[in-house]
mmCIF file of C-alpha atoms in Angstrom:
data_model
loop_
_atom_site.group_PDB
_atom_site.id
_atom_site.type_symbol
_atom_site.label_atom_id
_atom_site.label_comp_id
_atom_site.label_asym_id
_atom_site.label_seq_id
_atom_site.Cartn_x
_atom_site.Cartn_y
_atom_site.Cartn_z
ATOM 1 C CA MET W 1 249.328 116.724 10.707
ATOM 2 C CA GLN W 2 245.850 115.805 11.656
ATOM 3 C CA ARG W 3 244.872 115.871 8.367
ATOM 4 C CA LEU W 4 247.837 113.714 7.575
ATOM 5 C CA TYR W 5 246.763 111.005 9.918
ATOM 6 C CA ASP W 6 243.377 111.037 8.935
ATOM 7 C CA PHE W 7 243.922 110.166 5.431
ATOM 8 C CA LEU W 8 246.425 107.389 6.432
ATOM 9 C CA ARG W 9 243.624 106.051 8.577
ATOM 10 C CA ARG W 10 241.040 105.932 5.416
ATOM 11 C CA HIS W 11 243.750 104.398 3.291
ATOM 12 C CA PRO W 12 245.255 101.588 5.388
ATOM 13 C CA THR W 13 246.236 99.400 2.249
ATOM 14 C CA GLY W 14 247.964 102.363 0.630
ATOM 15 C CA VAL W 15 249.850 102.815 3.781
ATOM 16 C CA ASP W 16 250.825 98.876 3.687
ATOM 17 C CA THR W 17 251.440 99.057 0.294
ATOM 18 C CA PHE W 18 254.043 101.659 0.641
ATOM 19 C CA TRP W 19 256.048 99.821 3.794
ATOM 20 C CA ALA W 20 255.631 96.749 1.211
ATOM 21 C CA VAL W 21 257.331 98.493 -1.502
ATOM 22 C CA VAL W 22 260.067 99.722 0.797
ATOM 23 C CA LEU W 23 260.339 96.030 2.062
ATOM 24 C CA LEU W 24 260.947 94.993 -1.392
ATOM 25 C CA GLY W 25 263.620 97.518 -2.088
ATOM 26 C CA LEU W 26 265.479 96.125 0.874
ATOM 27 C CA SER W 27 265.120 92.605 0.086
ATOM 28 C CA GLY W 28 266.305 93.425 -3.542
ATOM 29 C CA VAL W 29 269.744 95.087 -1.900
ATOM 30 C CA SER W 30 270.017 91.969 0.452
ATOM 31 C CA ILE W 31 269.976 89.576 -2.198
ATOM 32 C CA VAL W 32 271.933 91.480 -4.828
ATOM 33 C CA ALA W 33 274.552 91.772 -1.555
ATOM 34 C CA ASP W 34 274.324 88.271 -0.835
ATOM 35 C CA GLN W 35 277.228 86.328 -2.553
ATOM 36 C CA SER W 36 277.181 83.035 0.113
ATOM 37 C CA GLY W 37 273.834 81.233 -1.914
ATOM 38 C CA THR W 38 274.089 79.171 -5.039
ATOM 39 C CA GLY W 39 272.650 80.702 -8.066
ATOM 40 C CA ARG W 40 269.625 78.805 -7.887
ATOM 41 C CA GLU W 41 268.896 80.025 -4.211
ATOM 42 C CA ARG W 42 269.159 83.454 -5.146
ATOM 43 C CA VAL W 43 266.984 83.263 -8.180
ATOM 44 C CA ALA W 44 264.454 81.364 -6.108
ATOM 45 C CA ALA W 45 264.757 84.502 -3.244
ATOM 46 C CA VAL W 46 263.153 86.817 -5.649
ATOM 47 C CA PRO W 47 259.897 85.311 -5.963
ATOM 48 C CA ILE W 48 259.809 84.530 -2.229
ATOM 49 C CA ALA W 49 260.481 87.903 -1.498
ATOM 50 C CA VAL W 50 257.717 89.203 -3.736
ATOM 51 C CA GLY W 51 255.135 86.627 -1.819
ATOM 52 C CA LEU W 52 256.553 88.046 1.319
ATOM 53 C CA CYS W 53 255.816 91.639 0.486
ATOM 54 C CA ALA W 54 252.378 91.098 -1.089
ATOM 55 C CA VAL W 55 251.593 89.628 2.586
ATOM 56 C CA VAL W 56 252.688 92.907 4.111
ATOM 57 C CA ALA W 57 250.630 95.056 0.845
ATOM 58 C CA LEU W 58 247.246 93.113 1.359
ATOM 59 C CA ARG W 59 247.380 92.032 5.084
ATOM 60 C CA ARG W 60 244.444 94.176 6.401
ATOM 61 C CA TRP W 61 242.532 93.366 3.261
ATOM 62 C CA ALA W 62 242.297 89.566 3.674
ATOM 63 C CA PRO W 63 244.448 88.432 6.732
ATOM 64 C CA GLU W 64 243.453 84.885 6.591
ATOM 65 C CA ARG W 65 244.573 84.524 3.018
ATOM 66 C CA MET W 66 247.308 86.113 3.697
ATOM 67 C CA LEU W 67 248.465 84.355 6.474
ATOM 68 C CA LEU W 68 248.141 81.058 4.293
ATOM 69 C CA VAL W 69 250.372 82.855 1.731
ATOM 70 C CA ALA W 70 252.748 83.360 4.202
ATOM 71 C CA ILE W 71 252.965 79.958 5.576
ATOM 72 C CA GLY W 72 253.076 78.583 2.055
ATOM 73 C CA THR W 73 256.135 81.214 1.072
ATOM 74 C CA GLY W 74 257.895 79.881 3.993
ATOM 75 C CA LEU W 75 257.783 76.330 3.553
ATOM 76 C CA ALA W 76 259.164 76.902 -0.366
ATOM 77 C CA GLN W 77 261.716 79.010 1.531
ATOM 78 C CA LEU W 78 262.500 75.644 3.761
ATOM 79 C CA LEU W 79 262.512 73.281 0.465
ATOM 80 C CA LEU W 80 264.529 75.670 -1.885
ATOM 81 C CA GLY W 81 267.218 76.098 0.711
ATOM 82 C CA VAL W 82 266.364 80.134 0.787
ATOM 83 C CA SER W 83 268.113 81.271 4.109
ATOM 84 C CA PRO W 84 266.303 83.719 6.140
ATOM 85 C CA ASP W 85 266.930 87.358 5.038
ATOM 86 C CA VAL W 86 264.836 90.883 5.191
ATOM 87 C CA PRO W 87 261.667 89.643 3.404
ATOM 88 C CA ASP W 88 260.906 87.295 6.597
ATOM 89 C CA PHE W 89 259.898 90.333 8.757
ATOM 90 C CA ALA W 90 256.815 90.023 7.039
ATOM 91 C CA LEU W 91 256.099 86.877 8.982
ATOM 92 C CA LEU W 92 256.130 88.832 12.083
ATOM 93 C CA VAL W 93 253.787 91.661 10.573
ATOM 94 C CA ILE W 94 251.328 89.028 9.266
ATOM 95 C CA THR W 95 251.423 87.205 12.737
ATOM 96 C CA TYR W 96 250.583 90.546 14.598
ATOM 97 C CA THR W 97 247.472 91.183 11.995
ATOM 98 C CA VAL W 98 245.902 87.816 12.277
ATOM 99 C CA ALA W 99 246.113 88.031 16.556
ATOM 100 C CA SER W 100 244.419 91.338 16.136
ATOM 101 C CA VAL W 101 241.690 91.304 13.370
ATOM 102 C CA GLY W 102 241.923 87.828 11.636
ATOM 103 C CA GLU W 103 239.557 85.029 12.538
ATOM 104 C CA ARG W 104 240.172 82.720 15.775
ATOM 105 C CA TRP W 105 241.237 80.017 13.938
ATOM 106 C CA ALA W 106 244.110 82.066 11.890
ATOM 107 C CA SER W 107 245.252 83.307 15.020
ATOM 108 C CA ARG W 108 245.755 80.019 16.640
ATOM 109 C CA LEU W 109 247.713 78.819 13.559
ATOM 110 C CA ALA W 110 249.908 82.157 13.087
ATOM 111 C CA LEU W 111 250.638 81.128 16.992
ATOM 112 C CA ALA W 112 251.819 77.603 16.059
ATOM 113 C CA CYS W 113 253.637 78.622 13.238
ATOM 114 C CA SER W 114 255.453 81.337 15.172
ATOM 115 C CA LEU W 115 256.333 78.849 17.964
ATOM 116 C CA CYS W 116 257.733 76.312 15.112
ATOM 117 C CA ALA W 117 259.525 78.540 12.671
ATOM 118 C CA ALA W 118 263.121 79.229 14.757
ATOM 119 C CA GLY W 119 263.714 75.482 15.328
ATOM 120 C CA LEU W 120 263.039 74.630 11.992
ATOM 121 C CA SER W 121 265.058 77.206 10.672
ATOM 122 C CA ARG W 122 267.739 75.736 12.925
ATOM 123 C CA LEU W 123 267.091 72.619 11.811
ATOM 124 C CA ARG W 124 267.336 73.312 8.133
ATOM 125 C CA TRP W 125 270.483 75.270 8.107
ATOM 126 C CA PRO W 126 272.041 73.606 10.959
ATOM 127 C CA GLN W 127 275.647 74.663 9.281
ATOM 128 C CA GLN W 128 274.776 78.616 10.843
ATOM 129 C CA ALA W 129 275.313 76.825 14.400
ATOM 130 C CA THR W 130 278.083 74.279 13.790
ATOM 131 C CA THR W 131 280.573 75.712 16.517
ATOM 132 C CA ASP W 132 277.387 76.166 19.153
ATOM 133 C CA GLY W 133 276.611 73.408 21.309
ATOM 134 C CA TRP W 134 273.157 72.145 22.279
ATOM 135 C CA PRO W 135 272.429 74.752 24.962
ATOM 136 C CA GLN W 136 273.801 77.558 22.810
ATOM 137 C CA MET W 137 271.236 76.355 20.027
ATOM 138 C CA VAL W 138 268.050 75.780 22.375
ATOM 139 C CA PHE W 139 268.965 79.556 23.532
ATOM 140 C CA VAL W 140 269.021 80.919 20.038
ATOM 141 C CA VAL W 141 265.870 79.085 19.136
ATOM 142 C CA VAL W 142 264.020 80.753 22.380
ATOM 143 C CA VAL W 143 265.450 84.130 21.650
ATOM 144 C CA LEU W 144 264.276 83.880 17.624
ATOM 145 C CA THR W 145 260.956 82.758 18.720
ATOM 146 C CA VAL W 146 260.478 85.293 21.443
ATOM 147 C CA PRO W 147 259.510 88.087 18.707
ATOM 148 C CA PHE W 148 257.325 86.249 17.320
ATOM 149 C CA VAL W 149 255.457 85.458 20.465
ATOM 150 C CA LEU W 150 255.311 88.892 21.472
ATOM 151 C CA ALA W 151 253.962 89.915 17.878
ATOM 152 C CA TRP W 152 251.247 87.725 18.681
ATOM 153 C CA VAL W 153 250.513 88.485 22.022
ATOM 154 C CA LEU W 154 250.451 92.228 21.195
ATOM 155 C CA GLY W 155 247.739 91.537 18.457
ATOM 156 C CA ASP W 156 245.713 89.612 20.541
ATOM 157 C CA SER W 157 245.835 92.249 23.385
ATOM 158 C CA VAL W 158 244.687 94.900 20.812
ATOM 159 C CA ARG W 159 241.872 92.302 19.722
ATOM 160 C CA THR W 160 240.816 91.993 23.449
ATOM 161 C CA ARG W 161 240.676 95.712 24.133
ATOM 162 C CA ARG W 162 238.832 96.532 20.793
ATOM 163 C CA ALA W 163 236.251 94.106 21.744
ATOM 164 C CA TYR W 164 235.925 95.566 25.421
ATOM 165 C CA PHE W 165 235.235 98.959 23.398
ATOM 166 C CA SER W 166 232.921 97.379 21.026
ATOM 167 C CA GLN W 167 230.927 95.932 24.452
ATOM 168 C CA LEU W 168 231.025 99.442 26.106
ATOM 169 C CA GLU W 169 229.688 101.418 22.875
ATOM 170 C CA GLU W 170 227.018 98.589 22.462
ATOM 171 C CA ARG W 171 225.741 98.933 26.168
ATOM 172 C CA ALA W 172 226.073 102.740 25.964
ATOM 173 C CA ALA W 173 223.983 102.571 22.537
ATOM 174 C CA ARG W 174 221.389 99.828 24.454
ATOM 175 C CA LEU W 175 221.022 102.124 27.749
ATOM 176 C CA GLU W 176 220.108 105.301 25.627
ATOM 177 C CA ARG W 177 217.694 103.265 23.573
ATOM 178 C CA GLU W 178 215.877 102.275 27.158
ATOM 179 C CA ARG W 179 216.197 105.606 28.335
ATOM 180 C CA GLU W 180 214.451 106.693 25.586
ATOM 181 C CA ALA W 181 211.824 104.359 25.623
ATOM 182 C CA GLN W 182 211.075 105.258 28.974
ATOM 183 C CA SER W 183 210.797 108.751 28.819
ATOM 184 C CA LYS W 184 208.348 107.946 25.867
ATOM 185 C CA VAL W 185 206.438 105.872 28.167
ATOM 186 C CA ALA W 186 207.000 108.500 30.876
ATOM 187 C CA VAL W 187 205.160 111.176 28.549
ATOM 188 C CA ALA W 188 202.658 108.747 27.385
ATOM 189 C CA ALA W 189 201.370 108.330 30.970
ATOM 190 C CA GLU W 190 201.845 112.074 31.815
ATOM 191 C CA ARG W 191 199.639 112.828 28.740
ATOM 192 C CA ALA W 192 197.144 110.217 29.508
ATOM 193 C CA ARG W 193 196.787 111.678 33.049
ATOM 194 C CA ILE W 194 196.612 115.356 32.041
ATOM 195 C CA ALA W 195 193.728 114.285 29.497
ATOM 196 C CA ARG W 196 191.631 112.826 32.075
ATOM 197 C CA GLU W 197 191.799 115.915 34.443
ATOM 198 C CA LEU W 198 191.236 118.264 31.313
ATOM 199 C CA HIS W 199 188.093 115.562 30.407
ATOM 200 C CA ASP W 200 186.941 116.321 33.868
ATOM 201 C CA VAL W 201 187.119 120.193 33.271
ATOM 202 C CA VAL W 202 185.378 120.523 29.972
ATOM 203 C CA ALA W 203 182.719 118.003 31.274
ATOM 204 C CA HIS W 204 181.986 120.493 34.235
ATOM 205 C CA ASN W 205 181.994 123.454 31.626
ATOM 206 C CA VAL W 206 179.426 121.478 29.331
ATOM 207 C CA SER W 207 177.420 120.660 32.498
ATOM 208 C CA VAL W 208 177.196 124.307 33.462
ATOM 209 C CA MET W 209 175.872 125.180 30.198
ATOM 210 C CA VAL W 210 173.369 122.671 30.222
ATOM 211 C CA VAL W 211 172.035 123.859 33.538
ATOM 212 C CA GLN W 212 172.161 127.298 32.184
ATOM 213 C CA ALA W 213 170.358 126.414 29.077
ATOM 214 C CA ASP W 214 167.691 124.822 31.169
ATOM 215 C CA GLY W 215 167.287 127.584 33.166
ATOM 216 C CA ALA W 216 167.094 129.851 30.314
ATOM 217 C CA ALA W 217 164.066 127.909 28.730
ATOM 218 C CA TYR W 218 162.625 128.253 32.296
ATOM 219 C CA VAL W 219 162.587 131.825 32.714
ATOM 220 C CA MET W 220 162.815 133.566 29.227
ATOM 221 C CA GLU W 221 159.014 134.495 29.369
ATOM 222 C CA ALA W 222 158.739 135.577 32.344
ATOM 223 C CA SER W 223 162.376 137.020 32.957
ATOM 224 C CA PRO W 224 163.948 138.078 29.685
ATOM 225 C CA GLU W 225 166.998 139.636 31.384
ATOM 226 C CA GLN W 226 167.723 136.938 33.354
ATOM 227 C CA ALA W 227 167.633 134.582 30.256
ATOM 228 C CA ARG W 228 169.792 136.973 28.537
ATOM 229 C CA GLN W 229 172.660 136.662 31.384
ATOM 230 C CA ALA W 230 171.994 133.145 31.267
ATOM 231 C CA LEU W 231 173.234 132.712 27.578
ATOM 232 C CA GLU W 232 176.067 135.380 27.932
ATOM 233 C CA THR W 233 176.760 132.587 30.306
ATOM 234 C CA ILE W 234 176.380 129.718 28.092
ATOM 235 C CA SER W 235 178.537 131.660 25.388
ATOM 236 C CA GLY W 236 181.606 132.368 27.770
ATOM 237 C CA THR W 237 181.483 128.774 29.573
ATOM 238 C CA GLY W 238 181.222 127.598 25.514
ATOM 239 C CA ARG W 239 183.979 129.021 24.400
ATOM 240 C CA GLN W 240 186.141 128.292 27.180
ATOM 241 C CA ALA W 241 185.184 125.021 26.757
ATOM 242 C CA LEU W 242 186.026 124.846 23.128
ATOM 243 C CA ALA W 243 189.531 126.072 24.184
ATOM 244 C CA GLU W 244 190.354 123.438 26.862
ATOM 245 C CA MET W 245 188.591 120.695 24.206
ATOM 246 C CA ARG W 246 191.307 122.179 21.716
ATOM 247 C CA ARG W 247 194.253 121.576 24.351
ATOM 248 C CA LEU W 248 192.592 117.828 24.995
ATOM 249 C CA LEU W 249 192.819 116.944 21.296
ATOM 250 C CA GLY W 250 196.490 118.068 21.332
ATOM 251 C CA VAL W 251 196.983 116.332 24.077
ATOM 252 C CA LEU W 252 195.650 112.836 22.842
ATOM 253 C CA ARG W 253 197.856 112.724 19.709
ATOM 254 C CA THR W 254 198.207 108.711 20.039
ATOM 255 C CA GLY W 255 194.366 108.335 20.080
ATOM 256 C CA ASP W 256 193.439 107.090 23.214
ATOM 257 C CA ASP W 257 190.159 108.028 24.960
ATOM 258 C CA PRO W 258 190.036 109.703 28.817
ATOM 259 C CA GLU W 259 188.505 107.659 30.902
ATOM 260 C CA SER W 260 185.310 108.368 31.575
ATOM 261 C CA GLY W 261 183.587 108.320 35.476
ATOM 262 C CA GLU W 262 182.044 110.681 37.255
ATOM 263 C CA TYR W 263 183.126 114.384 37.466
ATOM 264 C CA VAL W 264 185.791 115.057 40.080
ATOM 265 C CA PRO W 265 186.442 119.170 40.550
ATOM 266 C CA GLN W 266 190.261 119.527 39.648
ATOM 267 C CA PRO W 267 192.181 122.049 41.958
ATOM 268 C CA ASP W 268 192.790 125.641 41.004
ATOM 269 C CA VAL W 269 195.012 128.550 41.796
ATOM 270 C CA GLU W 270 192.707 129.506 44.930
ATOM 271 C CA GLN W 271 193.784 125.877 46.196
ATOM 272 C CA ILE W 272 197.291 126.789 46.075
ATOM 273 C CA GLU W 273 197.608 128.462 49.423
ATOM 274 C CA GLU W 274 195.722 125.560 50.940
ATOM 275 C CA LEU W 275 198.659 123.301 49.317
ATOM 276 C CA VAL W 276 201.064 125.433 50.721
ATOM 277 C CA GLY W 277 199.558 124.855 54.209
ATOM 278 C CA LYS W 278 199.611 121.245 54.058
ATOM 279 C CA VAL W 279 203.359 121.334 53.069
ATOM 280 C CA ARG W 280 203.884 123.367 56.083
ATOM 281 C CA GLU W 281 202.441 120.835 58.099
ATOM 282 C CA THR W 282 204.752 118.702 57.168
ATOM 283 C CA GLY W 283 207.976 120.777 58.630
ATOM 284 C CA LEU W 284 208.894 122.616 55.238
ATOM 285 C CA GLU W 285 208.902 126.334 55.563
ATOM 286 C CA VAL W 286 207.144 128.084 52.739
ATOM 287 C CA ASP W 287 206.847 131.658 51.791
ATOM 288 C CA PHE W 288 203.639 132.179 49.746
ATOM 289 C CA ARG W 289 202.894 135.579 47.887
ATOM 290 C CA ILE W 290 200.594 136.789 45.451
ATOM 291 C CA GLU W 291 201.274 139.466 43.238
ATOM 292 C CA GLY W 292 199.360 141.488 41.261
ATOM 293 C CA THR W 293 195.308 141.596 40.978
ATOM 294 C CA PRO W 294 193.808 138.009 41.161
ATOM 295 C CA ARG W 295 191.274 137.166 38.442
ATOM 296 C CA PRO W 296 189.753 134.153 36.714
ATOM 297 C CA LEU W 297 191.547 132.319 34.480
ATOM 298 C CA PRO W 298 191.049 129.507 32.348
ATOM 299 C CA SER W 299 190.615 126.206 33.883
ATOM 300 C CA GLY W 300 193.450 124.520 31.919
ATOM 301 C CA VAL W 301 195.866 127.239 33.167
ATOM 302 C CA GLU W 302 194.534 127.301 36.969
ATOM 303 C CA LEU W 303 194.956 123.155 36.894
ATOM 304 C CA THR W 304 198.589 123.266 35.238
ATOM 305 C CA ALA W 305 199.640 126.311 38.071
ATOM 306 C CA TYR W 306 198.582 124.163 40.789
ATOM 307 C CA ARG W 307 200.306 120.927 39.481
ATOM 308 C CA ILE W 308 203.538 122.902 39.024
ATOM 309 C CA VAL W 309 203.456 124.246 42.487
ATOM 310 C CA GLN W 310 202.514 121.007 44.000
ATOM 311 C CA GLU W 311 205.189 118.984 42.025
ATOM 312 C CA ALA W 312 207.856 122.184 42.870
ATOM 313 C CA LEU W 313 207.329 121.661 46.528
ATOM 314 C CA THR W 314 206.821 118.170 46.693
ATOM 315 C CA ASN W 315 210.718 117.686 45.069
ATOM 316 C CA THR W 316 211.719 120.059 47.350
ATOM 317 C CA ARG W 317 210.665 117.763 50.308
ATOM 318 C CA LYS W 318 212.376 114.805 48.646
ATOM 319 C CA HIS W 319 215.207 116.376 47.489
ATOM 320 C CA GLY W 320 216.169 119.485 49.452
ATOM 321 C CA GLY W 321 217.289 118.336 52.895
ATOM 322 C CA PRO W 322 216.061 118.530 56.228
ATOM 323 C CA ASP W 323 216.725 122.391 56.734
ATOM 324 C CA ALA W 324 215.502 123.482 52.946
ATOM 325 C CA GLY W 325 213.084 126.259 52.833
ATOM 326 C CA ALA W 326 210.683 127.624 49.801
ATOM 327 C CA SER W 327 209.101 130.428 48.367
ATOM 328 C CA VAL W 328 206.197 130.346 45.821
ATOM 329 C CA ARG W 329 205.006 133.612 44.046
ATOM 330 C CA LEU W 330 202.257 133.955 41.861
ATOM 331 C CA VAL W 331 202.128 137.031 39.576
ATOM 332 C CA TYR W 332 199.237 138.000 37.826
ATOM 333 C CA PHE W 333 199.881 139.853 34.677
ATOM 334 C CA ASP W 334 197.904 141.715 32.207
ATOM 335 C CA ASP W 335 198.213 138.399 29.921
ATOM 336 C CA GLY W 336 199.112 135.604 31.652
ATOM 337 C CA LEU W 337 199.973 134.110 35.031
ATOM 338 C CA GLY W 338 203.811 133.752 36.504
ATOM 339 C CA LEU W 339 204.977 131.403 38.888
ATOM 340 C CA LEU W 340 208.437 131.194 40.644
ATOM 341 C CA VAL W 341 209.222 128.351 42.995
ATOM 342 C CA GLU W 342 212.371 128.304 44.601
ATOM 343 C CA ASP W 343 214.320 126.449 47.459
ATOM 344 C CA ASP W 344 217.394 127.047 49.270
ATOM 345 C CA GLY W 345 218.148 123.186 49.339
ATOM 346 C CA ARG W 346 220.983 120.897 48.411
ATOM 347 C CA GLY W 347 220.184 121.817 44.664
ATOM 348 C CA ALA W 348 218.720 118.573 42.927
ATOM 349 C CA SER W 349 219.780 117.962 39.782
ATOM 350 C CA HIS W 350 217.713 117.469 36.760
ATOM 351 C CA GLU W 351 218.128 113.662 36.913
ATOM 352 C CA LEU W 352 216.606 114.121 40.509
ATOM 353 C CA TYR W 353 213.637 115.847 39.550
ATOM 354 C CA GLU W 354 213.017 112.968 36.714
ATOM 355 C CA ASP W 355 212.589 110.634 39.564
ATOM 356 C CA GLY W 356 209.112 110.858 39.818
ATOM 357 C CA GLY W 357 206.130 113.290 39.626
ATOM 358 C CA ALA W 358 204.218 114.822 42.822
ATOM 359 C CA ASP W 359 201.676 111.742 42.561
ATOM 360 C CA GLY W 360 204.234 109.027 42.008
ATOM 361 C CA ALA W 361 202.757 108.280 38.863
ATOM 362 C CA GLY W 362 205.183 110.099 36.410
ATOM 363 C CA HIS W 363 208.416 111.946 35.614
ATOM 364 C CA GLY W 364 208.350 115.424 37.334
ATOM 365 C CA MET W 365 210.155 117.376 34.905
ATOM 366 C CA ILE W 366 208.602 115.563 31.823
ATOM 367 C CA GLY W 367 204.962 116.123 33.194
ATOM 368 C CA MET W 368 205.910 119.902 34.034
ATOM 369 C CA ARG W 369 207.024 120.446 30.528
ATOM 370 C CA GLU W 370 204.107 118.992 29.167
ATOM 371 C CA ARG W 371 201.311 120.832 30.972
ATOM 372 C CA VAL W 372 203.072 123.982 30.221
ATOM 373 C CA GLY W 373 203.394 123.314 26.523
ATOM 374 C CA MET W 374 199.838 122.447 26.619
ATOM 375 C CA VAL W 375 198.373 125.728 27.367
ATOM 376 C CA GLY W 376 201.455 127.350 25.364
ATOM 377 C CA GLY W 377 203.596 128.554 28.128
ATOM 378 C CA THR W 378 207.133 128.566 28.985
ATOM 379 C CA LEU W 379 209.254 126.729 31.622
ATOM 380 C CA ASP W 380 212.599 127.062 33.067
ATOM 381 C CA ALA W 381 214.105 124.868 35.767
ATOM 382 C CA GLY W 382 217.712 124.735 37.202
ATOM 383 C CA PRO W 383 220.171 124.925 39.985
ATOM 384 C CA ARG W 384 220.014 128.327 41.760
ATOM 385 C CA PRO W 385 223.063 130.663 42.325
ATOM 386 C CA GLY W 386 224.135 130.068 45.892
ATOM 387 C CA GLY W 387 222.417 126.251 46.065
ATOM 388 C CA GLY W 388 218.843 125.490 45.843
ATOM 389 C CA PHE W 389 216.490 124.853 42.474
ATOM 390 C CA ARG W 390 214.521 127.386 40.556
ATOM 391 C CA ILE W 391 211.536 126.861 38.709
ATOM 392 C CA SER W 392 209.843 129.750 36.747
ATOM 393 C CA ALA W 393 206.828 129.169 34.590
ATOM 394 C CA LEU W 394 204.585 131.488 32.451
ATOM 395 C CA LEU W 395 201.113 130.615 31.616
ATOM 396 C CA PRO W 396 199.433 132.988 29.064
ATOM 397 C CA LEU W 397 195.819 133.619 28.871
ATOM 398 C CA LYS W 398 195.251 132.171 25.515
ATOM 399 C CA PRO W 399 197.559 129.646 23.693
ATOM 400 C CA ALA W 400 199.309 131.089 21.002
ATOM 401 C CA ASN W 401 197.502 129.774 18.572
ATOM 402 C CA GLN W 402 194.356 131.340 19.049
#
């Protein structure tokens, strides 16, 4: 049944042609059966019936033109004295069609003709109402006019409804485009901020290399062992700086340069406990635990871990409610660092978490995903069973492409 319905919707002119053929057949039967008219009127009724059936067949292909054809055919019917019959049903059809899909001028013209059609018919064929008085004639004219007016009102209502839904679709599409644009702007702003932070990390590593190189050059002759240790430190720091630089270049796909300025030390994993302490001072109960053996991590990984915890606890304060509590777990694996931040608050949705970052400058979840993706990790965030929100992340010691 659905296939038949879809087929009919794809071929509207074919459907109209089918009904036009049916109307033409009924019109032919009516013309043959009608013996009241003269021979000239019966002959003239044939092209009039054909014209009105053509109006039905082509009404959706060219509604304005078919309205003019219908008006011309109706005037010919009046002039030639062909009394109203089955083919005149096409006038109702074209009135509805023009009111629903035609131009405004055509719709108004169809309404005007609909209001005049019954009265002109009574004036042209007064012999059909010789026994009626004027009140009865007026009543009959009104009754015959009502179907045309209803057809026009129904068509105009369909036009209004279609225009309303079209405006809704356009508004939804515009809002979707605006949302995508805002998301892109948020991503760009977050990447720029991440790039500045990584710029500071790389600048720090390079500064360490320069200091170690100067020291190695100074003690090379007096203390070769100390110089060797300095060179090893330079080598390790250089590799770490190169890794961070690769990530930095990945972030700066838009070609924006990081802001230059004095180096500011960036947060690391060791400062997460201090961050938790500050959050506790605000009244939020936070359970903080470290599992595994702590060890040095790449600067980008430490910075990412700190920002995720900061973002998660900030959102818990904002959306968790007055009685919410949170827990933070840091798990050291052989090949990475695991993070698990949970709260038992009201369970803020992703939309609430998108409102802003921990620093008030970016979209929270967007920033988290950008940071985790930058270091080659994975992030999972969503409502927790039983209420609250959960954020878990796995940050590898080395990116996947290394």
